[in-house]
Short mmCIF file of C-alpha atoms in Angstrom, two decimals:
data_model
loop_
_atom_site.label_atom_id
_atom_site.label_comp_id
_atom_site.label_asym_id
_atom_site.label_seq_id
_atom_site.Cartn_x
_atom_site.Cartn_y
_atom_site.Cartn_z
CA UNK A 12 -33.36 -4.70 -6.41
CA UNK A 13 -33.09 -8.74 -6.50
CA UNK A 14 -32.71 -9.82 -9.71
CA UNK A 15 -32.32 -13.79 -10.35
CA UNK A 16 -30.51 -15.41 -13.68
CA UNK A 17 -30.34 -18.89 -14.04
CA UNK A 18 -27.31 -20.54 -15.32
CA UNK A 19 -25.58 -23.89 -16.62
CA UNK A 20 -22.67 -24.75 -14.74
CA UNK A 21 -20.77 -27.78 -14.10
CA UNK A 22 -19.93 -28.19 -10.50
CA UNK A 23 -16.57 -28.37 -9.74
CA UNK A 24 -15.62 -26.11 -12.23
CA UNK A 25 -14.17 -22.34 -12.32
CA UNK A 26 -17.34 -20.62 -13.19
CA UNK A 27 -17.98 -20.27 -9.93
CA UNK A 28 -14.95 -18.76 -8.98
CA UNK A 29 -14.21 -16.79 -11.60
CA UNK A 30 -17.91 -14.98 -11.34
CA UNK A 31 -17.45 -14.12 -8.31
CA UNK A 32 -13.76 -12.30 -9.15
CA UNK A 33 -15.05 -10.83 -11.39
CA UNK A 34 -17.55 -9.13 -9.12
CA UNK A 35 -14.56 -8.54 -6.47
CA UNK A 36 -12.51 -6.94 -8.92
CA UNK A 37 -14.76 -4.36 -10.21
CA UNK A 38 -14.00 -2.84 -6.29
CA UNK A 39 -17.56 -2.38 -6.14
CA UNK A 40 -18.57 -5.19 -3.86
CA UNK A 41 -17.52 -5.49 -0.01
CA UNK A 42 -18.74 -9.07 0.59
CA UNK A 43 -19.57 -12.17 -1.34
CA UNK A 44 -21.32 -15.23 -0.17
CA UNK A 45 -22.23 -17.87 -1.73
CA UNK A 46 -24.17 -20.66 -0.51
CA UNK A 47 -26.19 -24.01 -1.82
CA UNK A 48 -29.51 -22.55 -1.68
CA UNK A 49 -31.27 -26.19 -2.13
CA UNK A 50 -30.85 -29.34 -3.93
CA UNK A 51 -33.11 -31.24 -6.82
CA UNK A 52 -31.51 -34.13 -8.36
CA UNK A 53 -29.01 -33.14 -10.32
CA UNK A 54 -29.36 -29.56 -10.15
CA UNK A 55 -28.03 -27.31 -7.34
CA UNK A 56 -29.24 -23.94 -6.90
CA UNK A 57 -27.17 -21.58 -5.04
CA UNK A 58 -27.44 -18.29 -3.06
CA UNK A 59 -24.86 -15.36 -4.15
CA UNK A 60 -25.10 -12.98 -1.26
CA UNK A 61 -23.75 -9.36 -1.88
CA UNK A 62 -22.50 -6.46 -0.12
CA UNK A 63 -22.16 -2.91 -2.00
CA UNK A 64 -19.23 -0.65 -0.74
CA UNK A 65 -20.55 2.07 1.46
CA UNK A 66 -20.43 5.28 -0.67
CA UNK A 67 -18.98 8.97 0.39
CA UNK A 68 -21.99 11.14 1.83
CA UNK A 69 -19.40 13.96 3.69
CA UNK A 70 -15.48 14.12 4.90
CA UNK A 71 -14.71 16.22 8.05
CA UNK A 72 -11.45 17.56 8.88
CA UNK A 73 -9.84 17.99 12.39
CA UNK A 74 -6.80 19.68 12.77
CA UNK A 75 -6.41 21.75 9.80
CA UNK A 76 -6.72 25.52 9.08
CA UNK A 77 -9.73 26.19 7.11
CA UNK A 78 -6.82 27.67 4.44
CA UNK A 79 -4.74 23.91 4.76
CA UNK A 80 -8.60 22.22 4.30
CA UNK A 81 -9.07 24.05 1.19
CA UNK A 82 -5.69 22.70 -0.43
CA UNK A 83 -5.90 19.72 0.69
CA UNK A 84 -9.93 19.26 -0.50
CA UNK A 85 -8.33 20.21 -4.34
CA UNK A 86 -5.41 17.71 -3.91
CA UNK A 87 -7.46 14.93 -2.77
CA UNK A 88 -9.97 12.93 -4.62
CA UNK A 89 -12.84 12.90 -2.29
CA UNK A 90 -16.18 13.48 -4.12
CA UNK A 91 -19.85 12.72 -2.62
CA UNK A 92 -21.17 9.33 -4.19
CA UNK A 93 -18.09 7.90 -4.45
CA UNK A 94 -17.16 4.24 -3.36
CA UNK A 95 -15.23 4.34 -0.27
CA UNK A 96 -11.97 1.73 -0.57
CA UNK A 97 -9.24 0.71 1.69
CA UNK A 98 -7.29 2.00 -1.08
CA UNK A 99 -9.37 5.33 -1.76
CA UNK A 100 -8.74 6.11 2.38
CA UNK A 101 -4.82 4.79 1.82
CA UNK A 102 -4.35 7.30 -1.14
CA UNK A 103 -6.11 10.08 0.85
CA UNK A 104 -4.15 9.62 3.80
CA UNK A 105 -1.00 9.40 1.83
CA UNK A 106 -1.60 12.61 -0.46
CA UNK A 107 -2.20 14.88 2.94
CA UNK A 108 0.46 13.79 4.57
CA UNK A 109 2.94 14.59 1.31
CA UNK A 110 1.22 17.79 1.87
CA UNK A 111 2.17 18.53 4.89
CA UNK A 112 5.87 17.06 4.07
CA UNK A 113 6.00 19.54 1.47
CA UNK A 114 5.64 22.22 4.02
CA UNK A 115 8.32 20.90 6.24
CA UNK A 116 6.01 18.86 8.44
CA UNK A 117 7.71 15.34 8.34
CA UNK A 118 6.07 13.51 10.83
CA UNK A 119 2.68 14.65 10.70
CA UNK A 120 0.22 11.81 11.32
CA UNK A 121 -3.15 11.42 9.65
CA UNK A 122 -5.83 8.88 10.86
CA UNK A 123 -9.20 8.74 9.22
CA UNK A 124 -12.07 7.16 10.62
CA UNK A 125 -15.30 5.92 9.26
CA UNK A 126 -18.47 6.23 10.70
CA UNK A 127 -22.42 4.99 9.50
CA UNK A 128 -24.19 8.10 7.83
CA UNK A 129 -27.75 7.50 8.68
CA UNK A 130 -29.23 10.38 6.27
CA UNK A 131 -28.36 8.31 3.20
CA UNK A 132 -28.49 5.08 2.65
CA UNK A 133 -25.52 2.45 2.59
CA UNK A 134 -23.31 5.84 3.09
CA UNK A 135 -20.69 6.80 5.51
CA UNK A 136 -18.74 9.98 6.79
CA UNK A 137 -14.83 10.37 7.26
CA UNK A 138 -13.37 12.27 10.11
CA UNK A 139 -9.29 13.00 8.46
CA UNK A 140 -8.00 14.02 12.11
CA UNK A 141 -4.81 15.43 11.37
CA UNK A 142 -1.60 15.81 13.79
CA UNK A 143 1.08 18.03 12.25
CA UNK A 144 3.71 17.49 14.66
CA UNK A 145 6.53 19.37 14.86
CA UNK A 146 8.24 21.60 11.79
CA UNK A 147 11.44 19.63 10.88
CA UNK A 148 14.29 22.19 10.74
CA UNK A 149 17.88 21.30 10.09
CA UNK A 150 20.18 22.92 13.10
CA UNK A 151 23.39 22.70 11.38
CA UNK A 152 24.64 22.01 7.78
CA UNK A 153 27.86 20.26 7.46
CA UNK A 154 29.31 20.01 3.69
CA UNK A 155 32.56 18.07 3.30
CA UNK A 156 34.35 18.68 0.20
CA UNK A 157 36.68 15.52 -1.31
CA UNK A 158 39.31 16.83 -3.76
CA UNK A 159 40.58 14.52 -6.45
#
């Protein structure tokens, strides 16, 4: 819904720019344009363009057990409706692969992909595709004692 608010500001001056932080930093906004919409005399009237964050409709994993899925689903903080961040997919990505280090799978590699969800609208899907790798194990154990 377009919504249009007329304001007072003295051009050059910070307004500008610190409106539109301010919209960046609640993490809610993708894009921001602005542009001089038209000129009258004195007054210029410009355009604020916006682009919403695509929001969480479903999260699919690939290369899980349906038991590892279910631990990592209450361990990560994925929920349907949600805002979907570079730093939301960096914390995901970053809790499941702790999970798997805590099992002894140290290289495991986790890539998550977005795609367009077409049954809701500005919504997408993840696909966590999940490579455990190799269980690190520890051959030999060599303690050296130092006496004083």
């Amino acid at each position: 819904m377009a919504s249009t608010r007329i304001l007072t500001v003295v051009i050059p001056s910070d307004a500008i720019s610190n409106a539109v932080k301010k919209l960046w930093d609640q993490g809610l906004i993708g894009n921001i344009e602005v542009s001089i919409l038209k000129l009258e005399g004195e007054n210029v009237y410009l355009d604020f363009y916006l682009v919403e964050r695509p929001r969480l409709s479903k999260y699919i994993f690939k290369g899980a057990t349906k038991s590892e899925q279910d631990d990592i689903k209450d361990k990560i903080r994925l929920i349907r409706g949600k805002i979907i961040t570079d730093a939301a997919i960096k914390n995901t990505q970053n809790t499941i692969k702790k999970f798997y280090a805590d099992k002894g799978f140290m290289n495991a590699e986790v890539k998550i992909t977005q795609s367009i969800d077409t049954s809701m609208n500005n919504s997408v899907s993840l696909l966590i595709n999940i490579n455990k790798r190799s269980k690190v194990k520890i051959a030999k154990l060599k303690l050296i004692c130092a006496s004083f």
